[in-house]
Coordinates of C-alpha atoms in Angstrom, one line a residue:
M1 CA 0.0 -0.1 0.1
G2 CA 1.4 3.3 -1.0
S3 CA 1.9 6.4 1.3
A4 CA -0.8 8.5 -0.1
A5 CA -3.4 5.6 0.2
R6 CA -2.1 4.7 3.8
G7 CA -2.5 8.9 4.6
N8 CA -5.8 8.9 3.1
E9 CA -6.8 5.6 5.2
N10 CA -5.7 7.3 8.4
S11 CA -7.3 10.7 7.5
G12 CA -10.7 8.8 7.1
T13 CA -10.0 6.9 10.1
R14 CA -9.5 10.0 12.1
L15 CA -12.5 11.8 10.7
G16 CA -14.5 8.6 11.4
G17 CA -13.3 8.8 15.1
V18 CA -14.3 12.6 15.5
L19 CA -17.7 11.6 14.1
S20 CA -18.3 8.8 16.3
G21 CA -17.3 10.7 19.2
L22 CA -19.8 13.6 18.2
A23 CA -22.5 10.9 17.6
V24 CA -22.0 9.5 21.1
A25 CA -21.8 12.9 22.7
L26 CA -25.1 14.1 21.1
G27 CA -26.6 10.5 21.8
L28 CA -25.9 11.1 25.5
V29 CA -27.4 14.4 25.5
L30 CA -30.9 13.4 23.7
F31 CA -31.0 10.1 26.1
L32 CA -30.3 11.8 29.2
G33 CA -32.2 15.0 28.3
G34 CA -35.4 13.0 27.7
F35 CA -35.2 11.3 30.7
A36 CA -34.5 14.5 32.8
W37 CA -37.4 16.3 31.0
G38 CA -39.7 13.3 31.7
A39 CA -38.7 13.6 35.4
V40 CA -39.7 17.3 35.5
I41 CA -42.6 16.9 33.5
Y42 CA -44.4 13.5 34.7
L43 CA -45.3 11.8 37.9
P44 CA -45.5 8.0 38.1
Y45 CA -48.4 6.5 39.8
T46 CA -49.6 3.0 40.6
V47 CA -53.4 2.7 40.6
P48 CA -54.5 0.3 43.2
T49 CA -58.0 -0.3 42.4
S50 CA -60.1 -1.5 39.1
S51 CA -62.6 1.6 39.5
M52 CA -60.8 3.2 36.1
A53 CA -61.1 -0.3 34.3
P54 CA -60.8 -1.1 31.5
T55 CA -58.9 2.3 30.8
I56 CA -56.7 1.6 33.5
G57 CA -56.5 -1.7 35.6
A58 CA -55.8 -2.4 39.0
G59 CA -52.0 -2.4 39.8
D60 CA -51.3 -0.5 36.3
R61 CA -48.4 1.7 36.3
V62 CA -49.2 5.0 34.6
L63 CA -47.6 8.5 33.9
A64 CA -49.3 11.5 34.9
Q65 CA -48.4 15.2 33.5
R66 CA -48.0 17.6 36.1
V67 CA -50.5 20.3 35.4
D68 CA -52.3 23.0 37.4
G69 CA -56.0 22.7 38.2
G70 CA -56.9 25.3 35.8
E71 CA -55.6 23.3 32.6
V72 CA -58.1 20.3 33.2
R73 CA -60.7 19.9 30.6
R74 CA -63.6 17.8 30.3
G75 CA -62.7 14.0 29.8
D76 CA -59.3 14.2 31.4
V77 CA -58.2 11.4 33.5
V78 CA -56.6 13.1 36.7
V79 CA -55.0 12.7 40.0
F80 CA -56.2 14.5 42.8
T81 CA -56.3 14.6 46.6
D82 CA -59.3 15.2 48.8
K83 CA -59.4 14.3 52.4
T84 CA -63.2 13.7 51.8
W85 CA -62.7 11.1 49.6
V86 CA -59.6 9.5 50.8
T87 CA -57.2 10.4 53.6
N88 CA -53.5 11.1 52.4
A89 CA -53.7 9.1 49.2
P90 CA -53.9 10.2 45.6
V91 CA -57.2 9.3 43.7
V92 CA -57.4 8.9 39.9
K93 CA -60.9 9.6 38.1
R94 CA -62.3 11.0 34.9
V95 CA -63.5 14.5 34.9
V96 CA -67.1 14.8 33.3
A97 CA -68.0 18.0 34.0
V98 CA -66.7 21.4 35.2
G99 CA -67.9 24.6 37.0
G100 CA -71.2 25.7 35.7
D101 CA -72.2 22.5 34.0
T102 CA -75.1 20.6 35.1
V103 CA -74.5 16.8 34.9
A104 CA -77.0 14.1 35.5
S105 CA -77.7 10.3 34.5
T106 CA -80.6 9.8 32.1
G107 CA -81.6 6.0 31.6
G108 CA -78.1 5.1 32.9
K109 CA -76.5 7.4 30.4
L110 CA -74.5 10.5 31.4
T111 CA -75.7 13.7 30.3
V112 CA -73.9 16.9 30.8
N113 CA -75.5 20.3 30.0
G114 CA -78.7 18.1 28.7
K115 CA -76.4 16.6 25.9
Q116 CA -75.8 12.7 26.2
I117 CA -72.0 11.8 26.2
D118 CA -70.8 8.9 24.3
E119 CA -68.3 6.9 26.2
P120 CA -66.2 4.6 24.1
Y121 CA -63.7 4.0 27.0
L122 CA -66.4 2.4 29.1
A123 CA -66.5 -1.6 29.4
D124 CA -69.4 -3.4 27.6
D125 CA -70.3 -5.7 29.8
G126 CA -72.8 -4.0 32.2
L127 CA -70.5 -2.8 34.6
A128 CA -70.6 0.7 32.9
E129 CA -74.3 1.7 33.5
L130 CA -74.5 5.0 35.4
Q131 CA -77.1 4.9 38.3
N132 CA -79.6 7.5 38.2
F133 CA -78.6 10.6 40.4
P134 CA -80.4 14.0 40.9
T135 CA -79.2 16.7 38.4
V136 CA -76.0 18.4 39.8
T137 CA -74.7 22.0 38.9
V138 CA -71.0 22.0 39.5
P139 CA -69.9 25.1 41.4
K140 CA -67.1 27.3 39.7
G141 CA -63.9 26.1 40.3
R142 CA -64.8 22.7 40.9
L143 CA -65.0 19.4 39.0
F144 CA -67.7 16.3 38.8
L145 CA -65.6 13.2 38.5
L146 CA -66.5 9.5 37.6
G147 CA -64.8 6.0 37.5
D148 CA -64.7 4.2 34.1
E149 CA -66.1 0.9 35.9
R150 CA -69.4 2.7 37.4
S151 CA -70.4 -0.2 39.3
G152 CA -67.3 -0.4 41.6
S153 CA -66.2 3.3 41.6
L154 CA -66.5 5.6 44.9
D155 CA -66.8 8.5 42.5
S156 CA -68.6 12.0 42.7
T157 CA -71.9 9.9 42.6
A158 CA -70.7 8.3 46.2
H159 CA -70.4 12.1 47.8
L160 CA -73.6 13.6 46.6
T161 CA -74.8 14.1 50.0
D162 CA -71.3 15.9 50.9
A163 CA -71.2 19.8 51.4
A164 CA -69.8 20.0 48.0
K165 CA -72.2 17.8 46.3
G166 CA -69.6 15.0 45.4
T167 CA -67.4 17.7 43.5
V168 CA -63.8 18.4 43.9
A169 CA -61.8 21.7 43.9
R170 CA -59.6 22.2 40.7
S171 CA -56.8 23.2 42.9
A172 CA -56.9 19.5 44.5
V173 CA -55.7 18.3 41.1
S174 CA -52.0 17.3 40.7
A175 CA -51.4 16.0 37.3
R176 CA -53.4 14.5 34.3
V177 CA -52.8 10.7 33.3
D178 CA -51.0 10.7 29.8
A179 CA -50.3 7.1 29.3
V180 CA -50.4 3.6 31.0
V181 CA -46.7 2.3 30.6
W182 CA -47.2 -1.0 32.4
P183 CA -48.7 -2.9 31.0
M184 CA -47.7 -1.0 27.9
N185 CA -51.0 0.4 26.9
G186 CA -49.9 3.6 25.5
M187 CA -51.2 7.1 25.4
L188 CA -54.8 7.5 26.5
E189 CA -57.3 8.8 24.1
R190 CA -59.0 11.9 24.3
P191 CA -62.7 11.5 24.2
T192 CA -64.1 13.4 21.3
S193 CA -67.8 13.3 22.6
F194 CA -66.9 16.0 25.1
E195 CA -66.0 18.3 22.2
Q196 CA -69.4 19.3 21.9
L197 CA -69.1 21.0 25.2
G198 CA -65.7 22.7 24.7
A199 CA -62.1 22.1 23.8
L200 CA -60.4 19.1 25.0
S201 CA -56.9 19.1 26.6
S202 CA -53.9 18.4 24.3
P203 CA -51.7 15.3 25.0
G204 CA -48.6 15.7 26.7
P205 CA -44.9 15.8 25.2
L206 CA -44.5 11.9 26.1
R207 CA -44.1 11.1 22.7
T208 CA -41.5 13.5 22.1
M209 CA -39.4 12.5 25.0
V210 CA -39.5 8.9 24.1
A211 CA -38.4 9.7 20.6
L212 CA -35.6 11.7 22.2
V213 CA -34.4 8.7 24.3
V214 CA -34.6 6.3 21.4
A215 CA -32.7 8.5 19.1
G216 CA -30.1 9.2 21.9
G217 CA -29.8 5.4 22.3
V218 CA -29.1 4.8 18.7
L219 CA -26.5 7.3 18.4
V220 CA -24.7 6.2 21.4
L221 CA -24.8 2.5 20.2
G222 CA -23.9 3.4 16.7
G223 CA -21.3 5.8 17.6
G224 CA -19.6 3.5 20.0
A225 CA -19.7 0.5 17.5
Y226 CA -17.6 2.8 15.0
G227 CA -14.5 2.2 16.7
P228 CA -14.1 -1.7 16.6
I229 CA -15.8 -1.9 13.2
A230 CA -13.2 0.8 11.7
N231 CA -10.2 -1.1 13.5
R232 CA -11.4 -4.4 12.3
R233 CA -11.9 -3.1 8.7
S234 CA -8.3 -1.5 8.7
K235 CA -6.7 -4.7 9.9
R236 CA -8.3 -6.8 7.2
A237 CA -7.3 -3.9 4.5
R238 CA -3.7 -4.2 5.8
T239 CA -3.7 -7.9 5.7
G240 CA -5.0 -8.1 2.3
A241 CA -2.4 -5.4 1.0
E242 CA 0.5 -7.4 2.2
P243 CA 2.5 -9.0 -0.7
A244 CA 2.9 -12.8 -0.4
D245 CA 6.4 -14.3 0.2
A246 CA 8.5 -15.2 -2.7
R247 CA 9.3 -18.8 -2.7

């Protein structure tokens, strides 16, 4: 192999080494940055009961985006604390009505502001039927919440005799469930039937965070693998270029 060829090979190897180092560095930034961003934005919870089945089963692990109570919209599945419901423990339920709404059960179906709400997230096994209850007008700054498994959920309908008529203050909400991560059921769907009453909330940045982590992992693995691969190819090239012994 000539000196010019060896020089080109060494130059290419050095450039490849620089690029692989940059790929590893960028990959680490994306990988760790995605996790750090997620730690700031999201809170993990384990749901202990089946009151939100089939959307969230007992023992499921969820990620909930930290939100202010003022950001909550109809249809959201939220995490909140209210000592009149459960002492010193978070509760996970679905918001079906907000301040100023009237909510009722008509023939086992949910109606809000006189409009029947289609609820595709409910189980089709009879457990979703809502027991009749008097019309409730939700006070301003408060929320009316139900579990998706209506027959076994201790939700707003179980607290109608409370002073707040089963409602919960917006300020009690600490997070909005974005995804079920164990088992890996993925992102929760926003129930479009509530759009007739107002805008729905937007999904959080979880998909973007996952993309950053995956991209970072690929860059780290790819950049880290370049060195051994380049060295192996270089050795093969040198071996192939050596002249055979004259006999």
